[in-house]
């Protein structure tokens, strides 16, 4: 049952497949709000590490989350986030966060809390939301679901070209192998292999598919 009238476009896929770049372009083209659900998991991980808690200590992580004020907002066409009033900014992409985030993200209680925050965005805007379980778990009822992929080699190269240290293969293995809300191709999702595509080509493909699915897109 739909509890709202806003549209949501779900973009899932493995690390460095191009989710953020493409979601940002798509949301700006449609005038939708862009929400990167990954920053919520990253922000919690950042805060956990900062407090000296081991990411593998689920009990301590959940306790820490209980007392934490993760505040999700909107600025223009972008979702924003603060943790106890602080915007972690570029620290969200640090190699320490990359190393710990998949361990934190597999804790069911963590997912319950963050998924609830993700769903709240749909009450206020049309959104493009990217992540791992957006089409499968967060908004399974949306007709607009995409799974953006690329070969492991190409994805590693993309991240390396950004100058970011990232344990892609390890994160993907944990994200795909976890019990709660693993990374999967959601039922009815359109799969796009972007290995040989430019961002502009991916954007045009998404728009074509969305039109086919009946989304009203001007010019
Ligand atoms: O941009 P990239 O794909 O490298 O990562 P991200 O989307 O920022 O997500 C970082 C991590 O958060 C992932 O490796 C997952 O462990 C977790 N995540 C998740 O579990 N569920 C989501 N919906 C989004 C992210
Ligand atoms: O959000 P996610 O981790 O899935 O990927 P991203 O941060 O959007 O993309 C990782 C890098 O790959 C960025 O520097 C993009 O510009 C690049 N990219 C590309 O060159 N061609 C594509 N088709 C997709 C992404």
Coordinates of N, CA and C and ligand atoms in Angstrom, one line a residue:
X1 N 0.8 -1.2 0.0 CA 0.0 0.0 0.0 C 0.9 1.3 0.0
X2 N 0.5 2.2 -0.8 CA 1.3 3.5 -0.9 C 0.8 4.5 0.2
X3 N 1.7 5.0 1.0 CA 1.3 6.0 2.0 C 1.6 7.4 1.6
X4 N 2.0 7.6 0.3 CA 2.5 8.9 -0.1 C 2.3 9.1 -1.5
X5 N 2.5 10.3 -2.0 CA 2.3 10.5 -3.5 C 3.6 10.8 -4.2
X6 N 4.7 10.8 -3.5 CA 6.0 11.1 -4.1 C 6.5 9.9 -4.8
X7 N 7.4 10.2 -5.8 CA 8.1 9.1 -6.6 C 9.4 8.9 -6.0
X8 N 9.9 7.6 -6.1 CA 11.3 7.3 -5.7 C 11.9 6.4 -6.7
X9 N 13.1 6.8 -7.1 CA 13.9 6.1 -8.0 C 15.0 5.4 -7.2
X10 N 15.1 4.1 -7.2 CA 16.0 3.4 -6.4 C 17.2 3.0 -7.3
X11 N 18.4 3.3 -6.8 CA 19.7 3.0 -7.6 C 20.6 2.2 -6.6
X12 N 20.7 0.9 -6.9 CA 21.6 0.1 -6.1 C 22.7 -0.5 -7.0
X13 N 23.8 -1.0 -6.3 CA 24.9 -1.5 -7.0 C 26.1 -1.6 -6.1
X14 N 27.2 -2.2 -6.6 CA 28.4 -2.4 -5.8 C 29.2 -1.0 -5.8
X15 N 30.3 -1.0 -5.0 CA 31.1 0.2 -4.8 C 31.7 0.6 -6.2
X16 N 31.7 1.9 -6.4 CA 32.3 2.5 -7.5 C 31.7 2.1 -8.9
X17 N 30.5 1.7 -8.8 CA 29.8 1.4 -10.1 C 29.3 2.7 -10.8
X18 N 29.3 3.8 -10.0 CA 28.8 5.0 -10.6 C 27.5 5.5 -10.0
X19 N 27.1 4.9 -8.9 CA 25.8 5.3 -8.3 C 25.7 6.8 -8.0
X20 N 26.7 7.3 -7.3 CA 26.6 8.7 -6.9 C 26.6 9.7 -8.1
X21 N 27.5 9.5 -9.0 CA 27.6 10.4 -10.1 C 26.3 10.4 -10.9
X22 N 25.8 9.2 -11.2 CA 24.6 9.1 -12.0 C 23.4 9.5 -11.3
X23 N 23.3 9.2 -10.0 CA 22.1 9.7 -9.2 C 22.0 11.2 -9.1
X24 N 23.2 11.8 -9.0 CA 23.2 13.3 -8.9 C 22.8 13.9 -10.2
X25 N 23.3 13.3 -11.3 CA 22.8 13.8 -12.6 C 21.3 13.6 -12.8
X26 N 20.9 12.4 -12.5 CA 19.5 12.1 -12.7 C 18.6 13.0 -11.9
X27 N 18.9 13.2 -10.6 CA 18.1 14.0 -9.7 C 18.0 15.4 -10.2
X28 N 19.2 15.9 -10.7 CA 19.2 17.3 -11.1 C 18.4 17.5 -12.4
X29 N 18.5 16.5 -13.2 CA 17.7 16.5 -14.5 C 16.2 16.5 -14.2
X30 N 15.8 15.7 -13.2 CA 14.3 15.6 -12.9 C 13.8 16.6 -11.9
X31 N 14.8 17.3 -11.2 CA 14.3 18.2 -10.1 C 14.0 17.4 -8.9
X32 N 14.5 16.2 -8.7 CA 14.3 15.4 -7.5 C 15.4 15.6 -6.5
X33 N 15.1 15.2 -5.3 CA 16.1 15.3 -4.2 C 17.0 14.1 -4.3
X34 N 18.3 14.3 -4.2 CA 19.3 13.2 -4.2 C 19.6 12.8 -2.8
X35 N 19.5 11.5 -2.5 CA 19.8 11.0 -1.2 C 20.8 9.8 -1.3
X36 N 21.9 10.0 -0.8 CA 23.0 8.9 -0.8 C 22.9 8.2 0.6
X37 N 22.2 7.0 0.6 CA 22.0 6.3 1.9 C 23.3 5.9 2.5
X38 N 24.4 5.7 1.6 CA 25.7 5.2 2.1 C 26.3 6.2 3.1
X39 N 26.0 7.5 3.0 CA 26.6 8.4 3.9 C 26.1 8.2 5.3
X40 N 24.9 7.7 5.5 CA 24.4 7.4 6.8 C 25.2 6.3 7.5
X41 N 25.5 5.2 6.7 CA 26.3 4.1 7.3 C 27.7 4.6 7.5
X42 N 28.2 5.5 6.6 CA 29.6 6.0 6.8 C 29.6 6.9 8.0
X43 N 28.6 7.7 8.2 CA 28.6 8.7 9.3 C 28.6 7.9 10.7
X44 N 27.8 6.9 10.7 CA 27.8 6.1 12.0 C 29.2 5.5 12.2
X45 N 29.8 4.9 11.1 CA 31.1 4.3 11.2 C 32.2 5.3 11.7
X46 N 32.1 6.5 11.1 CA 33.0 7.6 11.5 C 32.9 7.9 13.0
X47 N 31.7 8.0 13.4 CA 31.5 8.3 14.9 C 31.9 7.2 15.8
X48 N 31.7 5.9 15.3 CA 32.1 4.8 16.1 C 33.6 4.7 16.3
X49 N 34.3 5.0 15.1 CA 35.8 4.9 15.2 C 36.3 6.0 16.0
X50 N 35.7 7.2 16.0 CA 36.1 8.4 16.7 C 36.0 8.2 18.2
X51 N 35.0 7.3 18.6 CA 34.8 7.0 20.0 C 35.6 5.9 20.5
X52 N 36.5 5.3 19.6 CA 37.4 4.3 20.0 C 36.7 2.9 20.2
X53 N 35.5 2.8 19.6 CA 34.8 1.5 19.6 C 35.2 0.7 18.4
X54 N 35.3 -0.6 18.7 CA 35.7 -1.6 17.6 C 34.5 -1.8 16.7
X55 N 34.6 -1.7 15.4 CA 33.5 -1.9 14.5 C 32.9 -3.3 14.6
X56 N 33.7 -4.2 15.0 CA 33.2 -5.6 15.2 C 32.4 -5.9 16.5
X57 N 32.4 -4.9 17.4 CA 31.7 -5.0 18.7 C 30.3 -4.5 18.5
X58 N 29.4 -5.4 17.9 CA 28.0 -5.0 17.6 C 27.3 -4.4 18.7
X59 N 27.4 -5.0 19.9 CA 26.7 -4.4 21.1 C 27.1 -3.0 21.4
X60 N 28.4 -2.7 21.3 CA 28.9 -1.4 21.6 C 28.5 -0.4 20.5
X61 N 28.4 -0.9 19.3 CA 28.0 0.0 18.2 C 26.5 0.3 18.3
X62 N 25.7 -0.6 18.7 CA 24.3 -0.4 18.8 C 24.0 0.6 20.0
X63 N 24.8 0.4 21.1 CA 24.7 1.3 22.2 C 25.1 2.7 21.9
X64 N 26.1 2.8 21.1 CA 26.6 4.1 20.7 C 25.6 4.8 19.8
X65 N 25.0 4.0 18.9 CA 23.9 4.6 18.0 C 22.7 5.1 18.8
X66 N 22.4 4.4 19.9 CA 21.3 4.8 20.7 C 21.4 6.2 21.3
X67 N 22.6 6.6 21.6 CA 22.8 7.9 22.2 C 23.2 8.9 21.2
X68 N 23.1 8.6 19.9 CA 23.7 9.5 18.8 C 22.5 10.3 18.2
X69 N 22.8 11.5 17.8 CA 21.8 12.3 17.1 C 22.3 12.4 15.6
X70 N 21.8 11.5 14.8 CA 22.0 11.5 13.4 C 20.9 12.3 12.8
X71 N 21.2 13.5 12.3 CA 20.2 14.4 11.9 C 20.2 14.5 10.3
X72 N 19.2 14.1 9.7 CA 19.1 14.1 8.2 C 18.3 15.3 7.8
X73 N 18.8 16.0 6.8 CA 18.1 17.2 6.4 C 18.2 17.4 4.9
X74 N 17.9 18.6 4.4 CA 17.9 18.8 2.9 C 18.5 20.2 2.7
X75 N 19.4 20.3 1.7 CA 19.9 21.6 1.3 C 19.8 21.7 -0.2
X76 N 18.9 22.4 -0.7 CA 18.7 22.5 -2.2 C 18.3 21.1 -2.7
X77 N 19.0 20.5 -3.6 CA 18.7 19.2 -4.2 C 19.4 18.1 -3.5
X78 N 20.1 18.4 -2.4 CA 20.9 17.4 -1.8 C 20.5 17.1 -0.3
X79 N 20.5 15.8 0.0 CA 20.3 15.4 1.4 C 21.5 15.8 2.2
X80 N 21.3 16.2 3.4 CA 22.5 16.6 4.3 C 22.4 15.7 5.6
X81 N 23.5 15.7 6.3 CA 23.5 14.9 7.5 C 24.5 15.5 8.5
X82 N 24.2 15.5 9.8 CA 25.1 15.8 10.9 C 25.0 14.7 11.9
X83 N 26.1 14.6 12.6 CA 26.2 13.6 13.7 C 26.5 14.4 15.0
X84 N 25.6 14.4 15.9 CA 25.7 15.3 17.1 C 26.1 16.7 16.7
X85 N 25.5 17.2 15.7 CA 25.7 18.5 15.2 C 26.9 18.8 14.3
X86 N 27.7 17.7 14.1 CA 28.9 17.9 13.2 C 28.7 17.2 11.9
X87 N 29.1 18.0 10.8 CA 29.1 17.4 9.5 C 30.5 16.8 9.2
X88 N 30.6 15.5 9.1 CA 32.0 14.9 9.0 C 32.7 15.2 7.7
X89 N 31.9 15.7 6.7 CA 32.5 16.1 5.4 C 33.3 15.0 4.7
X90 N 34.5 15.4 4.3 CA 35.3 14.5 3.5 C 35.8 13.3 4.3
X91 N 35.7 13.4 5.7 CA 36.2 12.2 6.5 C 35.3 11.0 6.3
X92 N 34.1 11.2 5.7 CA 33.2 10.0 5.4 C 33.9 9.1 4.4
X93 N 34.8 9.6 3.6 CA 35.4 8.8 2.5 C 36.8 8.4 2.9
X94 N 37.2 8.5 4.2 CA 38.5 8.1 4.6 C 38.8 6.6 4.5
X95 N 40.0 6.2 4.4 CA 40.3 4.8 4.3 C 39.8 4.0 5.5
X96 N 39.9 4.7 6.7 CA 39.5 4.0 7.9 C 37.9 3.7 7.9
X97 N 37.2 4.7 7.3 CA 35.7 4.5 7.2 C 35.5 3.4 6.2
X98 N 36.2 3.4 5.0 CA 36.0 2.4 4.0 C 36.3 1.0 4.6
X99 N 37.3 0.9 5.5 CA 37.6 -0.4 6.1 C 36.6 -0.9 7.0
X100 N 35.9 0.0 7.8 CA 35.0 -0.4 8.8 C 33.6 -0.4 8.5
X101 N 33.2 0.3 7.4 CA 31.8 0.5 7.2 C 30.9 -0.7 6.9
X102 N 31.5 -1.7 6.2 CA 30.7 -2.9 5.9 C 30.4 -3.7 7.1
X103 N 31.3 -3.7 8.1 CA 31.1 -4.4 9.3 C 30.0 -3.8 10.1
X104 N 30.0 -2.5 10.2 CA 28.9 -1.8 10.9 C 27.6 -2.0 10.2
X105 N 27.6 -2.0 8.9 CA 26.4 -2.0 8.1 C 25.6 -3.4 8.1
X106 N 26.3 -4.4 8.6 CA 25.6 -5.7 8.6 C 24.9 -5.9 9.9
X107 N 24.9 -5.0 10.8 CA 24.2 -5.1 12.1 C 22.7 -4.8 11.9
X108 N 21.8 -5.8 12.2 CA 20.4 -5.5 11.9 C 19.8 -4.3 12.6
X109 N 20.2 -4.1 13.8 CA 19.7 -2.9 14.5 C 20.1 -1.6 13.9
X110 N 21.3 -1.6 13.4 CA 21.8 -0.4 12.7 C 20.9 -0.1 11.4
X111 N 20.6 -1.2 10.7 CA 19.9 -1.0 9.5 C 18.4 -0.6 9.8
X112 N 17.8 -1.1 10.9 CA 16.5 -0.7 11.2 C 16.4 0.8 11.4
X113 N 17.4 1.4 12.2 CA 17.4 2.8 12.5 C 17.6 3.6 11.3
X114 N 18.6 3.2 10.4 CA 18.9 4.1 9.3 C 17.9 4.0 8.2
X115 N 17.3 2.8 8.0 CA 16.3 2.6 7.0 C 15.1 3.5 7.3
X116 N 14.7 3.6 8.6 CA 13.6 4.4 9.0 C 13.9 5.9 8.6
X117 N 15.1 6.3 8.8 CA 15.5 7.7 8.4 C 15.4 7.9 6.9
X118 N 15.8 6.9 6.2 CA 15.8 6.9 4.7 C 14.3 7.1 4.2
X119 N 13.4 6.3 4.8 CA 12.0 6.3 4.4 C 11.4 7.7 4.6
X120 N 11.8 8.4 5.6 CA 11.2 9.7 5.9 C 11.4 10.7 4.8
X121 N 12.4 10.6 4.0 CA 12.6 11.5 2.9 C 11.5 11.5 1.9
X122 N 10.9 10.3 1.8 CA 9.8 10.2 0.8 C 8.6 11.0 1.2
X123 N 8.4 11.3 2.5 CA 7.3 12.1 2.9 C 7.4 13.6 2.4
X124 N 8.6 14.0 2.1 CA 8.8 15.4 1.8 C 9.2 15.7 0.4
X125 N 9.6 14.7 -0.4 CA 10.1 15.1 -1.8 C 10.0 13.8 -2.7
X126 N 10.1 14.1 -4.0 CA 10.4 13.1 -5.0 C 11.9 12.8 -4.8
X127 N 12.3 11.6 -4.8 CA 13.7 11.3 -4.6 C 14.4 10.3 -5.5
X128 N 15.7 10.5 -5.7 CA 16.6 9.5 -6.3 C 17.4 9.0 -5.1
X129 N 17.3 7.8 -4.7 CA 18.0 7.3 -3.5 C 18.9 6.2 -4.0
X130 N 20.2 6.3 -3.6 CA 21.2 5.2 -4.0 C 21.7 4.5 -2.7
X131 N 22.0 3.2 -3.0 CA 22.5 2.4 -1.9 C 22.8 1.0 -2.3
X132 N 22.4 0.0 -1.4 CA 22.6 -1.4 -1.6 C 21.2 -2.1 -1.6
X133 N 20.3 -1.6 -0.8 CA 19.0 -2.3 -0.6 C 17.8 -1.4 -0.8
X134 N 18.0 -0.4 -1.6 CA 16.9 0.6 -1.8 C 15.7 0.0 -2.5
X135 N 16.0 -0.7 -3.6 CA 14.9 -1.4 -4.3 C 14.4 -2.6 -3.7
X136 N 15.2 -3.3 -2.9 CA 14.8 -4.6 -2.3 C 14.2 -4.4 -1.0
X137 N 14.6 -3.5 -0.2 CA 14.1 -3.4 1.2 C 13.5 -2.0 1.6
X138 N 14.2 -1.0 1.2 CA 13.8 0.4 1.7 C 12.5 0.8 1.0
X139 N 12.5 0.7 -0.3 CA 11.3 1.0 -1.1 C 10.9 -0.1 -2.1
X140 N 10.6 -1.3 -1.6 CA 10.3 -2.4 -2.5 C 9.1 -2.1 -3.4
X141 N 8.2 -1.2 -3.0 CA 7.0 -0.9 -3.8 C 7.2 0.0 -5.0
X142 N 8.4 0.6 -5.1 CA 8.6 1.6 -6.2 C 8.7 0.8 -7.5
X143 N 8.1 1.3 -8.6 CA 8.3 0.7 -9.9 C 9.6 1.0 -10.5
X144 N 10.3 2.0 -10.0 CA 11.5 2.5 -10.7 C 12.8 2.0 -9.9
X145 N 13.3 0.9 -10.4 CA 14.5 0.3 -9.7 C 15.6 0.0 -10.7
X146 N 16.8 0.4 -10.3 CA 18.0 0.1 -11.2 C 19.1 -0.5 -10.4
X147 N 19.8 -1.4 -11.1 CA 21.0 -2.0 -10.5 C 22.1 -1.6 -11.4
X148 N 23.0 -0.7 -10.9 CA 24.1 -0.2 -11.7 C 25.4 -1.0 -11.4
X149 N 25.9 -1.6 -12.5 CA 27.1 -2.5 -12.3 C 28.3 -2.1 -13.2
X150 N 29.4 -2.7 -12.9 CA 30.6 -2.5 -13.8 C 31.5 -3.6 -13.3
X151 N 32.5 -4.0 -14.2 CA 33.4 -5.1 -13.9 C 34.2 -4.7 -12.7
X152 N 34.7 -5.7 -11.9 CA 35.5 -5.4 -10.7 C 36.8 -4.6 -11.1
X153 N 37.4 -4.9 -12.2 CA 38.6 -4.2 -12.7 C 38.3 -2.7 -12.9
X154 N 37.2 -2.5 -13.7 CA 36.9 -1.1 -14.0 C 36.5 -0.3 -12.8
X155 N 35.8 -0.9 -11.8 CA 35.4 -0.2 -10.6 C 36.7 0.1 -9.8
X156 N 37.6 -0.8 -9.7 CA 38.8 -0.6 -9.0 C 39.6 0.6 -9.6
X157 N 39.6 0.6 -10.9 CA 40.3 1.7 -11.6 C 39.6 3.0 -11.4
X158 N 38.3 3.0 -11.4 CA 37.6 4.3 -11.2 C 38.0 4.9 -9.8
X159 N 38.0 4.0 -8.8 CA 38.2 4.5 -7.5 C 39.7 5.0 -7.3
X160 N 40.6 4.2 -8.0 CA 42.0 4.5 -7.9 C 42.3 5.9 -8.6
X161 N 41.6 6.1 -9.7 CA 41.7 7.4 -10.5 C 41.2 8.6 -9.6
X162 N 40.4 8.3 -8.6 CA 39.9 9.4 -7.7 C 40.9 9.6 -6.6
X163 N 42.0 8.7 -6.6 CA 43.0 8.9 -5.5 C 42.5 8.5 -4.2
X164 N 41.5 7.6 -4.1 CA 40.9 7.2 -2.8 C 41.3 5.7 -2.6
X165 N 41.8 5.5 -1.4 CA 42.2 4.1 -1.0 C 40.9 3.4 -0.5
X166 N 40.6 2.3 -1.2 CA 39.3 1.7 -0.9 C 39.4 0.2 -1.1
X167 N 38.9 -0.6 -0.1 CA 38.9 -2.0 -0.2 C 37.7 -2.6 -0.8
X168 N 37.5 -2.2 -2.1 CA 36.3 -2.5 -2.8 C 35.9 -4.0 -2.7
X169 N 36.8 -4.9 -3.1 CA 36.5 -6.3 -3.2 C 36.0 -6.8 -1.8
X170 N 36.6 -6.4 -0.7 CA 36.3 -6.8 0.6 C 34.9 -6.3 1.0
X171 N 34.7 -5.0 0.7 CA 33.4 -4.4 1.0 C 32.3 -5.1 0.3
X172 N 32.5 -5.4 -1.0 CA 31.5 -6.0 -1.8 C 31.1 -7.4 -1.3
X173 N 32.2 -8.1 -0.9 CA 32.0 -9.5 -0.4 C 31.1 -9.5 0.9
X174 N 31.4 -8.5 1.8 CA 30.6 -8.5 3.0 C 29.2 -8.0 2.7
X175 N 29.1 -6.9 1.9 CA 27.8 -6.4 1.6 C 26.9 -7.4 0.9
X176 N 27.5 -8.2 0.0 CA 26.7 -9.2 -0.7 C 26.4 -10.5 0.1
X177 N 27.3 -10.7 1.1 CA 27.2 -12.0 1.8 C 26.5 -11.9 3.2
X178 N 26.1 -10.6 3.6 CA 25.5 -10.5 4.9 C 24.1 -11.1 4.9
X179 N 23.6 -11.3 6.1 CA 22.3 -12.0 6.2 C 21.1 -11.0 6.1
X180 N 21.3 -9.8 6.7 CA 20.3 -8.8 6.6 C 20.5 -7.9 5.4
X181 N 19.5 -7.8 4.6 CA 19.5 -6.9 3.4 C 20.8 -6.9 2.6
X182 N 21.2 -8.0 2.1 CA 22.4 -8.0 1.3 C 22.2 -7.3 0.0
X183 N 23.3 -6.9 -0.6 CA 23.3 -6.3 -2.0 C 22.8 -7.4 -2.9
X184 N 21.6 -7.2 -3.5 CA 21.1 -8.1 -4.5 C 20.5 -7.3 -5.6
X185 N 20.2 -7.9 -6.7 CA 19.4 -7.3 -7.8 C 18.0 -7.4 -7.4
X186 N 17.3 -6.3 -7.1 CA 15.9 -6.4 -6.7 C 15.1 -6.9 -7.8
X187 N 14.0 -7.5 -7.3 CA 13.0 -8.1 -8.3 C 12.5 -6.9 -9.2
X188 N 12.5 -7.2 -10.5 CA 12.1 -6.2 -11.5 C 13.1 -5.0 -11.7
X189 N 14.3 -5.1 -11.1 CA 15.2 -4.0 -11.3 C 15.8 -4.1 -12.7
X190 N 16.0 -2.9 -13.3 CA 16.7 -2.9 -14.6 C 18.2 -2.9 -14.4
X191 N 18.9 -3.8 -14.9 CA 20.4 -3.9 -14.7 C 21.1 -3.2 -15.8
X192 N 22.0 -2.3 -15.5 CA 22.8 -1.6 -16.5 C 24.3 -1.9 -16.2
X193 N 25.0 -2.5 -17.1 CA 26.5 -2.7 -17.0 C 27.1 -1.4 -17.6
X194 N 27.7 -0.7 -16.7 CA 28.3 0.6 -17.2 C 29.8 0.6 -17.5
X195 N 30.3 -0.7 -17.6 CA 31.8 -0.8 -17.8 C 32.3 0.0 -19.0
X196 N 31.5 -0.1 -20.0 CA 31.9 0.6 -21.3 C 31.1 1.9 -21.6
X197 N 30.5 2.4 -20.5 CA 29.6 3.6 -20.8 C 30.1 4.8 -20.1
X198 N 29.9 6.0 -20.7 CA 30.2 7.2 -20.0 C 29.0 7.6 -19.1
X199 N 29.2 8.5 -18.2 CA 28.1 8.9 -17.3 C 27.0 9.4 -18.1
X200 N 27.2 10.2 -19.1 CA 26.1 10.8 -19.9 C 25.3 9.7 -20.6
X201 N 26.0 8.6 -21.1 CA 25.3 7.5 -21.7 C 24.4 6.8 -20.6
X202 N 24.9 6.6 -19.4 CA 24.1 6.0 -18.4 C 22.9 6.8 -18.1
X203 N 23.1 8.1 -18.0 CA 22.0 9.0 -17.7 C 20.9 8.9 -18.7
X204 N 21.3 8.9 -20.0 CA 20.3 8.8 -21.1 C 19.6 7.4 -21.0
X205 N 20.3 6.4 -20.7 CA 19.7 5.0 -20.6 C 18.6 5.0 -19.5
X206 N 19.0 5.6 -18.3 CA 18.1 5.7 -17.2 C 16.8 6.4 -17.6
X207 N 17.0 7.5 -18.3 CA 15.8 8.4 -18.7 C 14.9 7.6 -19.7
X208 N 15.5 6.9 -20.6 CA 14.8 6.1 -21.6 C 13.9 5.0 -20.8
X209 N 14.6 4.3 -19.9 CA 13.9 3.3 -19.2 C 12.8 3.8 -18.3
X210 N 13.0 5.0 -17.7 CA 12.0 5.6 -16.8 C 10.8 6.0 -17.6
X211 N 11.1 6.5 -18.8 CA 10.0 6.9 -19.7 C 9.1 5.6 -20.1
X212 N 9.9 4.6 -20.5 CA 9.2 3.3 -20.8 C 8.3 2.8 -19.7
X213 N 8.8 3.1 -18.4 CA 8.0 2.6 -17.3 C 6.9 3.6 -16.9
X214 N 6.8 4.6 -17.7 CA 5.6 5.5 -17.5 C 5.9 6.8 -16.7
X215 N 7.2 7.0 -16.3 CA 7.4 8.2 -15.5 C 7.4 9.4 -16.5
X216 N 6.7 10.4 -16.0 CA 6.5 11.6 -16.8 C 7.7 12.5 -16.8
X217 N 8.5 12.5 -17.9 CA 9.7 13.3 -17.9 C 9.6 14.4 -19.0
X218 N 9.7 15.6 -18.7 CA 9.6 16.7 -19.7 C 10.9 16.7 -20.6
X219 N 10.7 17.0 -21.8 CA 11.7 17.0 -22.9 C 12.9 16.1 -22.6
Ligands
LIG1 O1 30.0 4.9 -2.9 P1 30.3 3.5 -2.5 O2 29.5 2.5 -3.3 O3 31.7 3.1 -2.4 O4 29.8 3.3 -0.9 P2 28.5 3.9 -0.2 O5 27.3 3.8 -1.1 O6 28.8 5.2 0.4 O7 28.3 2.8 0.9 C1 29.3 2.6 1.9 C2 28.9 1.3 2.6 O8 27.7 1.5 3.4 C3 28.7 0.1 1.8 O9 29.8 -0.7 1.4 C4 27.7 -0.8 2.6 O10 28.4 -1.5 3.6 C5 26.9 0.3 3.4 N1 25.6 0.6 2.8 C6 24.6 -0.3 3.0 O11 24.8 -1.3 3.7 N2 23.3 -0.1 2.6 C7 23.1 1.0 1.8 N3 21.8 1.2 1.4 C8 24.1 1.9 1.5 C9 25.3 1.6 2.0
LIG2 O1 28.7 6.0 -6.0 P1 29.6 4.9 -6.5 O2 30.6 4.5 -5.5 O3 28.9 3.7 -7.1 O4 30.4 5.5 -7.8 P2 30.8 7.0 -8.1 O5 31.5 7.6 -6.9 O6 29.7 7.7 -8.7 O7 31.8 6.8 -9.3 C1 33.2 6.5 -9.1 C2 34.0 7.1 -10.1 O8 33.8 6.5 -11.4 C3 33.7 8.6 -10.3 O9 34.9 9.3 -10.4 C4 33.0 8.7 -11.6 O10 33.2 9.9 -12.4 C5 33.6 7.5 -12.4 N1 32.7 6.9 -13.4 C6 33.0 6.9 -14.7 O11 34.1 7.3 -15.0 N2 32.1 6.4 -15.6 C7 31.0 5.8 -15.3 N3 30.1 5.3 -16.2 C8 30.6 5.8 -13.9 C9 31.5 6.4 -13.0

